[in-house]
PDB file of C-alpha atoms in Angstrom:
ATOM      1  CA  MET S   1       0.000   0.000   0.000  1.00 64.00           C
ATOM      2  CA  PRO S   2       1.513   3.354  -0.987  1.00 72.00           C
ATOM      3  CA  THR S   3       2.019   6.123   1.540  1.00 84.00           C
ATOM      4  CA  PHE S   4       1.799   9.811   0.692  1.00 91.00           C
ATOM      5  CA  THR S   5       3.335  12.644   2.685  1.00 91.00           C
ATOM      6  CA  ALA S   6       2.330  16.310   2.621  1.00 94.00           C
ATOM      7  CA  LEU S   7       4.809  18.748   4.196  1.00 95.00           C
ATOM      8  CA  THR S   8       4.916  22.494   4.706  1.00 95.00           C
ATOM      9  CA  THR S   9       6.565  25.054   7.005  1.00 95.00           C
ATOM     10  CA  LEU S  10       5.372  28.091   8.966  1.00 93.00           C
ATOM     11  CA  ILE S  11       6.917  30.750  11.166  1.00 93.00           C
ATOM     12  CA  GLU S  12       4.364  30.849  13.988  1.00 91.00           C
ATOM     13  CA  ARG S  13       3.956  27.901  16.348  1.00 90.00           C
ATOM     14  CA  SER S  14       0.291  28.678  17.041  1.00 91.00           C
ATOM     15  CA  GLN S  15      -0.508  28.726  13.324  1.00 93.00           C
ATOM     16  CA  ALA S  16       1.404  25.488  12.781  1.00 93.00           C
ATOM     17  CA  GLU S  17      -0.517  23.739  15.561  1.00 91.00           C
ATOM     18  CA  ALA S  18      -3.837  25.074  14.249  1.00 93.00           C
ATOM     19  CA  LEU S  19      -2.999  23.872  10.736  1.00 95.00           C
ATOM     20  CA  GLY S  20      -2.035  20.456  12.074  1.00 92.00           C
ATOM     21  CA  LYS S  21      -5.389  20.142  13.804  1.00 92.00           C
ATOM     22  CA  LYS S  22      -7.254  21.256  10.683  1.00 94.00           C
ATOM     23  CA  LEU S  23      -5.474  18.644   8.562  1.00 94.00           C
ATOM     24  CA  GLU S  24      -7.157  15.920  10.606  1.00 89.00           C
ATOM     25  CA  SER S  25     -10.535  16.886   9.124  1.00 90.00           C
ATOM     26  CA  LEU S  26      -9.504  16.395   5.485  1.00 93.00           C
ATOM     27  CA  ASP S  27     -11.112  13.826   3.218  1.00 91.00           C
ATOM     28  CA  PRO S  28      -9.338  11.503   2.658  1.00 90.00           C
ATOM     29  CA  ALA S  29      -8.214  11.775   6.262  1.00 90.00           C
ATOM     30  CA  PRO S  30      -4.523  11.460   7.098  1.00 91.00           C
ATOM     31  CA  THR S  31      -3.351   8.475   9.120  1.00 88.00           C
ATOM     32  CA  GLY S  32      -1.085  10.746  11.136  1.00 85.00           C
ATOM     33  CA  VAL S  33      -0.240  14.424  11.571  1.00 89.00           C
ATOM     34  CA  GLY S  34       2.894  15.919  13.123  1.00 88.00           C
ATOM     35  CA  VAL S  35       3.931  19.450  14.100  1.00 89.00           C
ATOM     36  CA  PHE S  36       7.619  19.954  14.887  1.00 85.00           C
ATOM     37  CA  GLU S  37      10.058  22.788  15.421  1.00 84.00           C
ATOM     38  CA  MET S  38      12.774  22.348  12.808  1.00 81.00           C
ATOM     39  CA  GLU S  39      16.213  21.556  14.202  1.00 64.00           C
ATOM     40  CA  ASP S  40      18.253  23.556  11.689  1.00 68.00           C
ATOM     41  CA  GLY S  41      18.191  26.868  13.524  1.00 72.00           C
ATOM     42  CA  SER S  42      15.692  28.392  11.087  1.00 81.00           C
ATOM     43  CA  ASN S  43      13.015  28.915  13.788  1.00 83.00           C
ATOM     44  CA  LEU S  44      10.458  27.428  11.402  1.00 90.00           C
ATOM     45  CA  TRP S  45       7.782  24.886  12.268  1.00 93.00           C
ATOM     46  CA  GLU S  46       7.153  21.899  10.027  1.00 93.00           C
ATOM     47  CA  VAL S  47       3.670  20.464   9.591  1.00 94.00           C
ATOM     48  CA  GLY S  48       3.372  17.050   7.991  1.00 93.00           C
ATOM     49  CA  ALA S  49       0.634  14.537   7.296  1.00 92.00           C
ATOM     50  CA  TYR S  50       0.666  10.912   6.114  1.00 90.00           C
ATOM     51  CA  PHE S  51      -2.006   9.474   3.840  1.00 91.00           C
ATOM     52  CA  VAL S  52      -2.746   6.015   2.418  1.00 89.00           C
ATOM     53  CA  GLU S  53      -4.678   7.680  -0.424  1.00 90.00           C
ATOM     54  CA  ALA S  54      -3.468  10.590  -2.516  1.00 92.00           C
ATOM     55  CA  PRO S  55      -4.465  13.761  -0.633  1.00 94.00           C
ATOM     56  CA  ASP S  56      -6.678  16.460  -2.120  1.00 94.00           C
ATOM     57  CA  ASP S  57      -4.229  18.970  -3.651  1.00 94.00           C
ATOM     58  CA  VAL S  58      -6.836  21.729  -3.800  1.00 95.00           C
ATOM     59  CA  ALA S  59      -7.773  21.315  -0.136  1.00 95.00           C
ATOM     60  CA  LEU S  60      -4.096  21.382   0.848  1.00 96.00           C
ATOM     61  CA  ALA S  61      -3.517  24.557  -1.188  1.00 95.00           C
ATOM     62  CA  VAL S  62      -6.491  26.252   0.480  1.00 95.00           C
ATOM     63  CA  LEU S  63      -5.273  25.283   3.956  1.00 96.00           C
ATOM     64  CA  ALA S  64      -1.727  26.468   3.252  1.00 95.00           C
ATOM     65  CA  ALA S  65      -3.018  29.852   2.087  1.00 95.00           C
ATOM     66  CA  ALA S  66      -5.423  30.168   5.018  1.00 95.00           C
ATOM     67  CA  TYR S  67      -2.718  29.585   7.628  1.00 95.00           C
ATOM     68  CA  GLY S  68       0.118  31.480   5.961  1.00 94.00           C
ATOM     69  CA  ALA S  69       2.128  28.365   5.181  1.00 95.00           C
ATOM     70  CA  LYS S  70       4.279  27.559   2.193  1.00 95.00           C
ATOM     71  CA  PRO S  71       2.569  25.353  -0.426  1.00 95.00           C
ATOM     72  CA  PHE S  72       2.451  21.710   0.636  1.00 96.00           C
ATOM     73  CA  VAL S  73       4.967  19.388  -0.983  1.00 94.00           C
ATOM     74  CA  VAL S  74       3.298  16.031  -1.633  1.00 93.00           C
ATOM     75  CA  SER S  75       5.393  12.917  -2.163  1.00 91.00           C
ATOM     76  CA  GLU S  76       4.642   9.235  -2.612  1.00 88.00           C
ATOM     77  CA  LEU S  77       6.877   7.017  -0.506  1.00 76.00           C
ATOM     78  CA  PRO S  78       8.045   3.587  -1.647  1.00 66.00           C
ATOM     79  CA  GLU S  79       6.642   0.561   0.133  1.00 64.00           C
ATOM     80  CA  THR S  80       9.266  -0.142   2.796  1.00 56.00           C
ATOM     81  CA  ASP S  81       9.272  -1.988   6.099  1.00 53.00           C
ATOM     82  CA  TRP S  82      10.851   0.955   7.921  1.00 49.00           C
ATOM     83  CA  VAL S  83      11.335  -0.795  11.253  1.00 52.00           C
ATOM     84  CA  ALA S  84      13.186  -3.664   9.548  1.00 52.00           C
ATOM     85  CA  HIS S  85      15.206  -1.127   7.572  1.00 47.00           C
ATOM     86  CA  VAL S  86      16.164   0.792  10.710  1.00 49.00           C
ATOM     87  CA  ARG S  87      17.135  -2.401  12.483  1.00 52.00           C
ATOM     88  CA  ARG S  88      19.508  -3.280   9.674  1.00 50.00           C
ATOM     89  CA  GLU S  89      21.068   0.183   9.730  1.00 47.00           C
ATOM     90  CA  LEU S  90      21.375   0.719  13.487  1.00 55.00           C
ATOM     91  CA  HIS S  91      24.417  -0.701  15.179  1.00 67.00           C
ATOM     92  CA  PRO S  92      25.065  -0.784  18.947  1.00 77.00           C
ATOM     93  CA  VAL S  93      26.093   2.502  20.554  1.00 79.00           C
ATOM     94  CA  GLU S  94      28.666   2.721  23.329  1.00 85.00           C
ATOM     95  CA  ALA S  95      28.698   5.720  25.669  1.00 89.00           C
ATOM     96  CA  GLY S  96      30.902   5.184  28.684  1.00 90.00           C
ATOM     97  CA  ARG S  97      29.626   2.099  30.499  1.00 94.00           C
ATOM     98  CA  PHE S  98      26.367   2.130  28.528  1.00 94.00           C
ATOM     99  CA  PHE S  99      25.740  -0.202  25.600  1.00 91.00           C
ATOM    100  CA  VAL S 100      22.591   0.565  23.615  1.00 89.00           C
ATOM    101  CA  TYR S 101      21.440  -2.190  21.288  1.00 86.00           C
ATOM    102  CA  GLY S 102      18.428  -3.684  19.518  1.00 80.00           C
ATOM    103  CA  SER S 103      17.310  -7.281  19.964  1.00 76.00           C
ATOM    104  CA  HIS S 104      18.935  -8.123  16.610  1.00 72.00           C
ATOM    105  CA  ASP S 105      22.311  -7.376  18.276  1.00 73.00           C
ATOM    106  CA  ALA S 106      21.683  -9.231  21.549  1.00 73.00           C
ATOM    107  CA  GLU S 107      24.693 -11.477  20.961  1.00 77.00           C
ATOM    108  CA  ALA S 108      27.004  -8.448  20.793  1.00 77.00           C
ATOM    109  CA  VAL S 109      26.503  -7.207  24.379  1.00 83.00           C
ATOM    110  CA  PRO S 110      29.899  -7.178  26.124  1.00 85.00           C
ATOM    111  CA  GLU S 111      30.437  -8.407  29.672  1.00 88.00           C
ATOM    112  CA  GLY S 112      30.316  -5.851  32.442  1.00 87.00           C
ATOM    113  CA  ARG S 113      28.400  -3.143  30.559  1.00 91.00           C
ATOM    114  CA  VAL S 114      25.099  -1.501  31.412  1.00 94.00           C
ATOM    115  CA  ALA S 115      23.034  -2.956  28.574  1.00 92.00           C
ATOM    116  CA  LEU S 116      20.063  -0.950  27.311  1.00 92.00           C
ATOM    117  CA  LEU S 117      17.730  -2.812  24.945  1.00 90.00           C
ATOM    118  CA  ILE S 118      16.022  -0.171  22.806  1.00 85.00           C
ATOM    119  CA  GLU S 119      13.960  -1.313  19.839  1.00 72.00           C
ATOM    120  CA  ALA S 120      13.457   0.753  16.694  1.00 55.00           C
ATOM    121  CA  ALA S 121       9.961   2.193  16.908  1.00 54.00           C
ATOM    122  CA  MET S 122       7.859   5.319  16.464  1.00 46.00           C
ATOM    123  CA  ALA S 123       9.611   7.398  19.140  1.00 45.00           C
ATOM    124  CA  PHE S 124      12.746   9.507  19.292  1.00 53.00           C
ATOM    125  CA  GLY S 125      15.806   8.331  21.180  1.00 53.00           C
ATOM    126  CA  THR S 126      17.326   5.051  20.022  1.00 52.00           C
ATOM    127  CA  GLY S 127      20.682   6.207  21.383  1.00 52.00           C
ATOM    128  CA  HIS S 128      22.190   6.789  17.948  1.00 52.00           C
ATOM    129  CA  HIS S 129      21.395  10.490  17.750  1.00 67.00           C
ATOM    130  CA  GLY S 130      24.080  12.846  19.032  1.00 78.00           C
ATOM    131  CA  THR S 131      21.729  14.286  21.632  1.00 87.00           C
ATOM    132  CA  THR S 132      20.872  10.952  23.267  1.00 88.00           C
ATOM    133  CA  GLN S 133      24.481   9.826  23.152  1.00 90.00           C
ATOM    134  CA  GLY S 134      25.528  13.159  24.644  1.00 94.00           C
ATOM    135  CA  CYS S 135      23.118  12.687  27.550  1.00 95.00           C
ATOM    136  CA  LEU S 136      24.465   9.191  28.229  1.00 95.00           C
ATOM    137  CA  GLU S 137      28.016  10.526  28.216  1.00 96.00           C
ATOM    138  CA  ALA S 138      26.972  13.325  30.581  1.00 97.00           C
ATOM    139  CA  LEU S 139      25.474  10.702  32.895  1.00 97.00           C
ATOM    140  CA  GLU S 140      28.733   8.767  32.703  1.00 97.00           C
ATOM    141  CA  ARG S 141      30.640  11.884  33.834  1.00 97.00           C
ATOM    142  CA  LEU S 142      28.389  12.238  36.882  1.00 97.00           C
ATOM    143  CA  ILE S 143      28.957   8.593  37.769  1.00 97.00           C
ATOM    144  CA  GLN S 144      32.724   8.940  37.358  1.00 96.00           C
ATOM    145  CA  ALA S 145      32.627  11.980  39.644  1.00 97.00           C
ATOM    146  CA  GLY S 146      31.080   9.839  42.380  1.00 96.00           C
ATOM    147  CA  HIS S 147      27.503  11.130  42.277  1.00 96.00           C
ATOM    148  CA  GLU S 148      24.681   8.830  43.306  1.00 95.00           C
ATOM    149  CA  LYS S 149      21.212   9.983  42.316  1.00 97.00           C
ATOM    150  CA  ARG S 150      18.205   8.653  44.213  1.00 96.00           C
ATOM    151  CA  ASN S 151      15.384  10.566  42.558  1.00 97.00           C
ATOM    152  CA  ALA S 152      15.604  11.123  38.795  1.00 98.00           C
ATOM    153  CA  VAL S 153      13.126  12.100  36.102  1.00 98.00           C
ATOM    154  CA  ASP S 154      13.351  12.008  32.296  1.00 97.00           C
ATOM    155  CA  ILE S 155      11.204  14.757  30.727  1.00 97.00           C
ATOM    156  CA  GLY S 156      10.414  14.121  27.055  1.00 93.00           C
ATOM    157  CA  CYS S 157      11.615  10.547  27.450  1.00 92.00           C
ATOM    158  CA  GLY S 158      11.009   9.210  23.926  1.00 88.00           C
ATOM    159  CA  THR S 159      12.072   5.568  24.159  1.00 89.00           C
ATOM    160  CA  ALA S 160      12.992   5.965  27.885  1.00 93.00           C
ATOM    161  CA  VAL S 161      16.648   5.171  27.212  1.00 93.00           C
ATOM    162  CA  LEU S 162      17.871   7.828  29.675  1.00 96.00           C
ATOM    163  CA  ALA S 163      15.436   6.814  32.404  1.00 97.00           C
ATOM    164  CA  LEU S 164      16.548   3.199  31.968  1.00 97.00           C
ATOM    165  CA  ALA S 165      20.207   4.188  32.132  1.00 97.00           C
ATOM    166  CA  ALA S 166      19.669   5.976  35.451  1.00 97.00           C
ATOM    167  CA  ALA S 167      17.579   3.159  36.906  1.00 97.00           C
ATOM    168  CA  LYS S 168      20.098   0.488  35.942  1.00 96.00           C
ATOM    169  CA  THR S 169      23.002   2.559  37.263  1.00 96.00           C
ATOM    170  CA  TRP S 170      21.749   3.290  40.776  1.00 96.00           C
ATOM    171  CA  GLY S 171      18.921   0.787  41.230  1.00 95.00           C
ATOM    172  CA  GLN S 172      16.533   3.564  42.246  1.00 95.00           C
ATOM    173  CA  PRO S 173      13.014   4.343  40.962  1.00 95.00           C
ATOM    174  CA  VAL S 174      12.957   6.750  38.014  1.00 98.00           C
ATOM    175  CA  LEU S 175      10.046   8.662  36.499  1.00 98.00           C
ATOM    176  CA  ALA S 176       9.699   9.369  32.784  1.00 97.00           C
ATOM    177  CA  SER S 177       7.226  11.446  30.811  1.00 96.00           C
ATOM    178  CA  ASP S 178       6.454  12.412  27.245  1.00 93.00           C
ATOM    179  CA  ILE S 179       3.864  14.655  25.651  1.00 90.00           C
ATOM    180  CA  ASP S 180       3.223  12.044  22.958  1.00 86.00           C
ATOM    181  CA  ALA S 181       1.036   9.010  23.742  1.00 87.00           C
ATOM    182  CA  VAL S 182       2.884   6.803  21.227  1.00 84.00           C
ATOM    183  CA  ALA S 183       6.217   7.639  22.867  1.00 86.00           C
ATOM    184  CA  VAL S 184       4.794   6.656  26.261  1.00 91.00           C
ATOM    185  CA  GLU S 185       3.677   3.306  24.830  1.00 90.00           C
ATOM    186  CA  VAL S 186       7.113   2.742  23.306  1.00 88.00           C
ATOM    187  CA  ALA S 187       8.789   3.767  26.565  1.00 91.00           C
ATOM    188  CA  LEU S 188       6.679   1.317  28.575  1.00 93.00           C
ATOM    189  CA  ALA S 189       7.505  -1.482  26.121  1.00 92.00           C
ATOM    190  CA  ASN S 190      11.234  -0.768  26.427  1.00 92.00           C
ATOM    191  CA  VAL S 191      10.999  -0.590  30.215  1.00 95.00           C
ATOM    192  CA  ALA S 192       9.358  -4.015  30.266  1.00 95.00           C
ATOM    193  CA  ALA S 193      11.889  -5.448  27.796  1.00 92.00           C
ATOM    194  CA  ASN S 194      14.706  -4.323  30.109  1.00 94.00           C
ATOM    195  CA  GLY S 195      13.099  -5.873  33.187  1.00 95.00           C
ATOM    196  CA  GLU S 196      12.601  -2.484  34.844  1.00 96.00           C
ATOM    197  CA  ALA S 197       8.787  -2.318  34.974  1.00 94.00           C
ATOM    198  CA  GLY S 198       8.857  -2.126  38.744  1.00 91.00           C
ATOM    199  CA  ARG S 199      11.397   0.670  38.795  1.00 96.00           C
ATOM    200  CA  VAL S 200      10.680   3.015  35.852  1.00 97.00           C
ATOM    201  CA  ALA S 201       7.233   4.604  35.614  1.00 97.00           C
ATOM    202  CA  CYS S 202       6.129   6.479  32.468  1.00 96.00           C
ATOM    203  CA  VAL S 203       3.320   9.016  32.234  1.00 96.00           C
ATOM    204  CA  GLU S 204       1.889  11.187  29.459  1.00 96.00           C
ATOM    205  CA  ALA S 205       2.482  14.841  30.326  1.00 95.00           C
ATOM    206  CA  ALA S 206       3.745  18.154  29.005  1.00 92.00           C
ATOM    207  CA  GLY S 207       6.756  19.052  31.106  1.00 93.00           C
ATOM    208  CA  PHE S 208       5.947  18.529  34.787  1.00 96.00           C
ATOM    209  CA  ASP S 209       2.185  18.879  34.245  1.00 94.00           C
ATOM    210  CA  HIS S 210       1.223  15.660  36.025  1.00 96.00           C
ATOM    211  CA  SER S 211       0.546  15.044  39.709  1.00 97.00           C
ATOM    212  CA  THR S 212       2.899  12.042  39.756  1.00 97.00           C
ATOM    213  CA  LEU S 213       5.789  14.229  38.589  1.00 97.00           C
ATOM    214  CA  ARG S 214       4.990  17.141  40.898  1.00 96.00           C
ATOM    215  CA  ASN S 215       4.519  14.972  43.982  1.00 97.00           C
ATOM    216  CA  ALA S 216       7.882  13.222  43.527  1.00 97.00           C
ATOM    217  CA  ALA S 217       9.892  16.485  43.585  1.00 97.00           C
ATOM    218  CA  PRO S 218      12.455  17.653  44.472  1.00 97.00           C
ATOM    219  CA  TYR S 219      14.653  15.693  42.063  1.00 98.00           C
ATOM    220  CA  ASP S 220      18.396  15.290  42.244  1.00 97.00           C
ATOM    221  CA  LEU S 221      18.677  14.550  38.506  1.00 98.00           C
ATOM    222  CA  ILE S 222      16.513  15.861  35.662  1.00 98.00           C
ATOM    223  CA  PHE S 223      16.984  14.860  32.013  1.00 98.00           C
ATOM    224  CA  ALA S 224      15.360  16.925  29.259  1.00 97.00           C
ATOM    225  CA  ASN S 225      16.341  15.939  25.730  1.00 94.00           C
ATOM    226  CA  ILE S 226      13.874  17.905  23.620  1.00 90.00           C
ATOM    227  CA  LEU S 227      14.330  21.146  21.602  1.00 87.00           C
ATOM    228  CA  LYS S 228      15.591  24.664  22.267  1.00 91.00           C
ATOM    229  CA  GLY S 229      12.192  26.349  22.558  1.00 90.00           C
ATOM    230  CA  PRO S 230      10.641  23.850  24.980  1.00 92.00           C
ATOM    231  CA  LEU S 231      13.884  23.708  26.987  1.00 95.00           C
ATOM    232  CA  ILE S 232      13.778  27.463  27.534  1.00 96.00           C
ATOM    233  CA  GLU S 233      10.073  27.330  28.398  1.00 95.00           C
ATOM    234  CA  LEU S 234      10.803  24.554  30.907  1.00 96.00           C
ATOM    235  CA  ALA S 235      13.590  26.422  32.733  1.00 98.00           C
ATOM    236  CA  PRO S 236      11.412  27.820  35.575  1.00 98.00           C
ATOM    237  CA  ASP S 237       9.689  24.455  36.132  1.00 97.00           C
ATOM    238  CA  VAL S 238      12.982  22.552  36.062  1.00 98.00           C
ATOM    239  CA  ALA S 239      14.425  24.934  38.640  1.00 98.00           C
ATOM    240  CA  ALA S 240      11.293  24.654  40.790  1.00 97.00           C
ATOM    241  CA  HIS S 241      11.469  20.840  40.827  1.00 98.00           C
ATOM    242  CA  LEU S 242      15.251  20.483  41.307  1.00 98.00           C
ATOM    243  CA  GLY S 243      16.731  19.986  44.761  1.00 97.00           C
ATOM    244  CA  THR S 244      19.814  21.687  46.163  1.00 96.00           C
ATOM    245  CA  GLY S 245      22.924  20.102  44.648  1.00 96.00           C
ATOM    246  CA  GLY S 246      20.835  18.488  41.940  1.00 98.00           C
ATOM    247  CA  HIS S 247      21.965  18.152  38.323  1.00 98.00           C
ATOM    248  CA  VAL S 248      20.176  18.848  35.061  1.00 98.00           C
ATOM    249  CA  ILE S 249      21.232  17.225  31.776  1.00 98.00           C
ATOM    250  CA  LEU S 250      19.843  19.042  28.734  1.00 98.00           C
ATOM    251  CA  SER S 251      20.094  18.297  25.032  1.00 95.00           C
ATOM    252  CA  GLY S 252      18.165  18.470  21.784  1.00 90.00           C
ATOM    253  CA  LEU S 253      19.770  21.773  20.821  1.00 89.00           C
ATOM    254  CA  LEU S 254      22.130  22.788  18.061  1.00 89.00           C
ATOM    255  CA  ASN S 255      25.555  24.100  19.049  1.00 92.00           C
ATOM    256  CA  ALA S 256      24.598  27.659  18.109  1.00 92.00           C
ATOM    257  CA  GLN S 257      21.511  27.473  20.357  1.00 93.00           C
ATOM    258  CA  ALA S 258      23.346  26.480  23.529  1.00 96.00           C
ATOM    259  CA  GLY S 259      24.060  30.040  24.702  1.00 97.00           C
ATOM    260  CA  ASP S 260      20.363  30.949  24.847  1.00 96.00           C
ATOM    261  CA  VAL S 261      19.513  27.806  26.799  1.00 97.00           C
ATOM    262  CA  ILE S 262      22.371  28.341  29.251  1.00 98.00           C
ATOM    263  CA  ALA S 263      21.212  31.920  29.849  1.00 98.00           C
ATOM    264  CA  ALA S 264      17.651  30.769  30.557  1.00 98.00           C
ATOM    265  CA  TYR S 265      18.791  28.289  33.204  1.00 98.00           C
ATOM    266  CA  GLU S 266      21.361  30.574  34.770  1.00 98.00           C
ATOM    267  CA  ALA S 267      18.567  33.118  35.193  1.00 98.00           C
ATOM    268  CA  GLU S 268      16.814  30.484  37.338  1.00 98.00           C
ATOM    269  CA  GLY S 269      19.826  30.046  39.613  1.00 97.00           C
ATOM    270  CA  LEU S 270      21.538  27.074  37.975  1.00 98.00           C
ATOM    271  CA  ARG S 271      25.221  26.971  37.069  1.00 98.00           C
ATOM    272  CA  LEU S 272      26.776  25.407  33.970  1.00 98.00           C
ATOM    273  CA  GLU S 273      29.041  22.548  34.993  1.00 98.00           C
ATOM    274  CA  HIS S 274      29.862  20.961  31.637  1.00 98.00           C
ATOM    275  CA  ARG S 275      29.212  21.508  27.941  1.00 97.00           C
ATOM    276  CA  ALA S 276      29.906  18.927  25.241  1.00 96.00           C
ATOM    277  CA  GLU S 277      29.366  18.786  21.500  1.00 95.00           C
ATOM    278  CA  ILE S 278      28.772  15.749  19.290  1.00 90.00           C
ATOM    279  CA  GLY S 279      28.615  16.859  15.678  1.00 86.00           C
ATOM    280  CA  ASP S 280      26.037  19.650  15.411  1.00 86.00           C
ATOM    281  CA  TRP S 281      24.505  18.925  18.800  1.00 90.00           C
ATOM    282  CA  THR S 282      25.265  20.205  22.301  1.00 95.00           C
ATOM    283  CA  THR S 283      24.612  18.587  25.684  1.00 97.00           C
ATOM    284  CA  LEU S 284      24.637  20.707  28.830  1.00 98.00           C
ATOM    285  CA  THR S 285      25.089  19.643  32.451  1.00 98.00           C
ATOM    286  CA  LEU S 286      24.001  22.213  35.030  1.00 98.00           C
ATOM    287  CA  ILE S 287      23.909  22.142  38.834  1.00 98.00           C
ATOM    288  CA  ARG S 288      22.033  23.983  41.530  1.00 93.00           C
TER     289      ARG S 288
END
């Protein structure tokens, strides 16, 4: 069965989100709609929809004009088993003591490593992206420095790889959250696959907007691997939920965006402890 994509970009987040919602009412209806801030520093928002029937070009043109978007670019994708394709392409990732792998590489897990089984699925954070790897390496630095964290949370957890890494390192309960219901399902599946269902809990929430997350504060370790805009918006909440001496590991930002994020967190009383770059991506470790 063919799959069609329709993509456009906008400047305003509110307009992008409104357009994304409106796309859901098209006929034929899309099977999925996504609204994302682009990660190239352009400050644009991308709106995309997937269809199993060719979308109505006229309806798309009308919507683009109504919401001030560029004309939609419609493409037909080849029939591909994307999960199988990703599994073939993804190789294990090593970050300090952490070894991130898929079930197809189970035989490759070395002795004495913290093994994290993360399957390819519809959620960000397999461990191969520079941001996830950067967060794991930042966690490794905290461990090497002798820190032991007893109350950690992973905001925007994706596949829950960071929450799992913390739970397996210190054997303590860890909370994880994501704004996307699919990501929460994927996270729960990975938690179960790693035998950590009794230790890592995942909830659907935007930031700390969930009673489970608020009631567990203050935290001594907060991960947030998302994007520049949401990271800056989260700064006051992160500071409010972080205990004295606690650490924050942030990523999901381009190297050129790091200064703005650092400034936002320093304004909330946190201090930059470490900054690292992997390719185009920066990971920050801050402390209260």
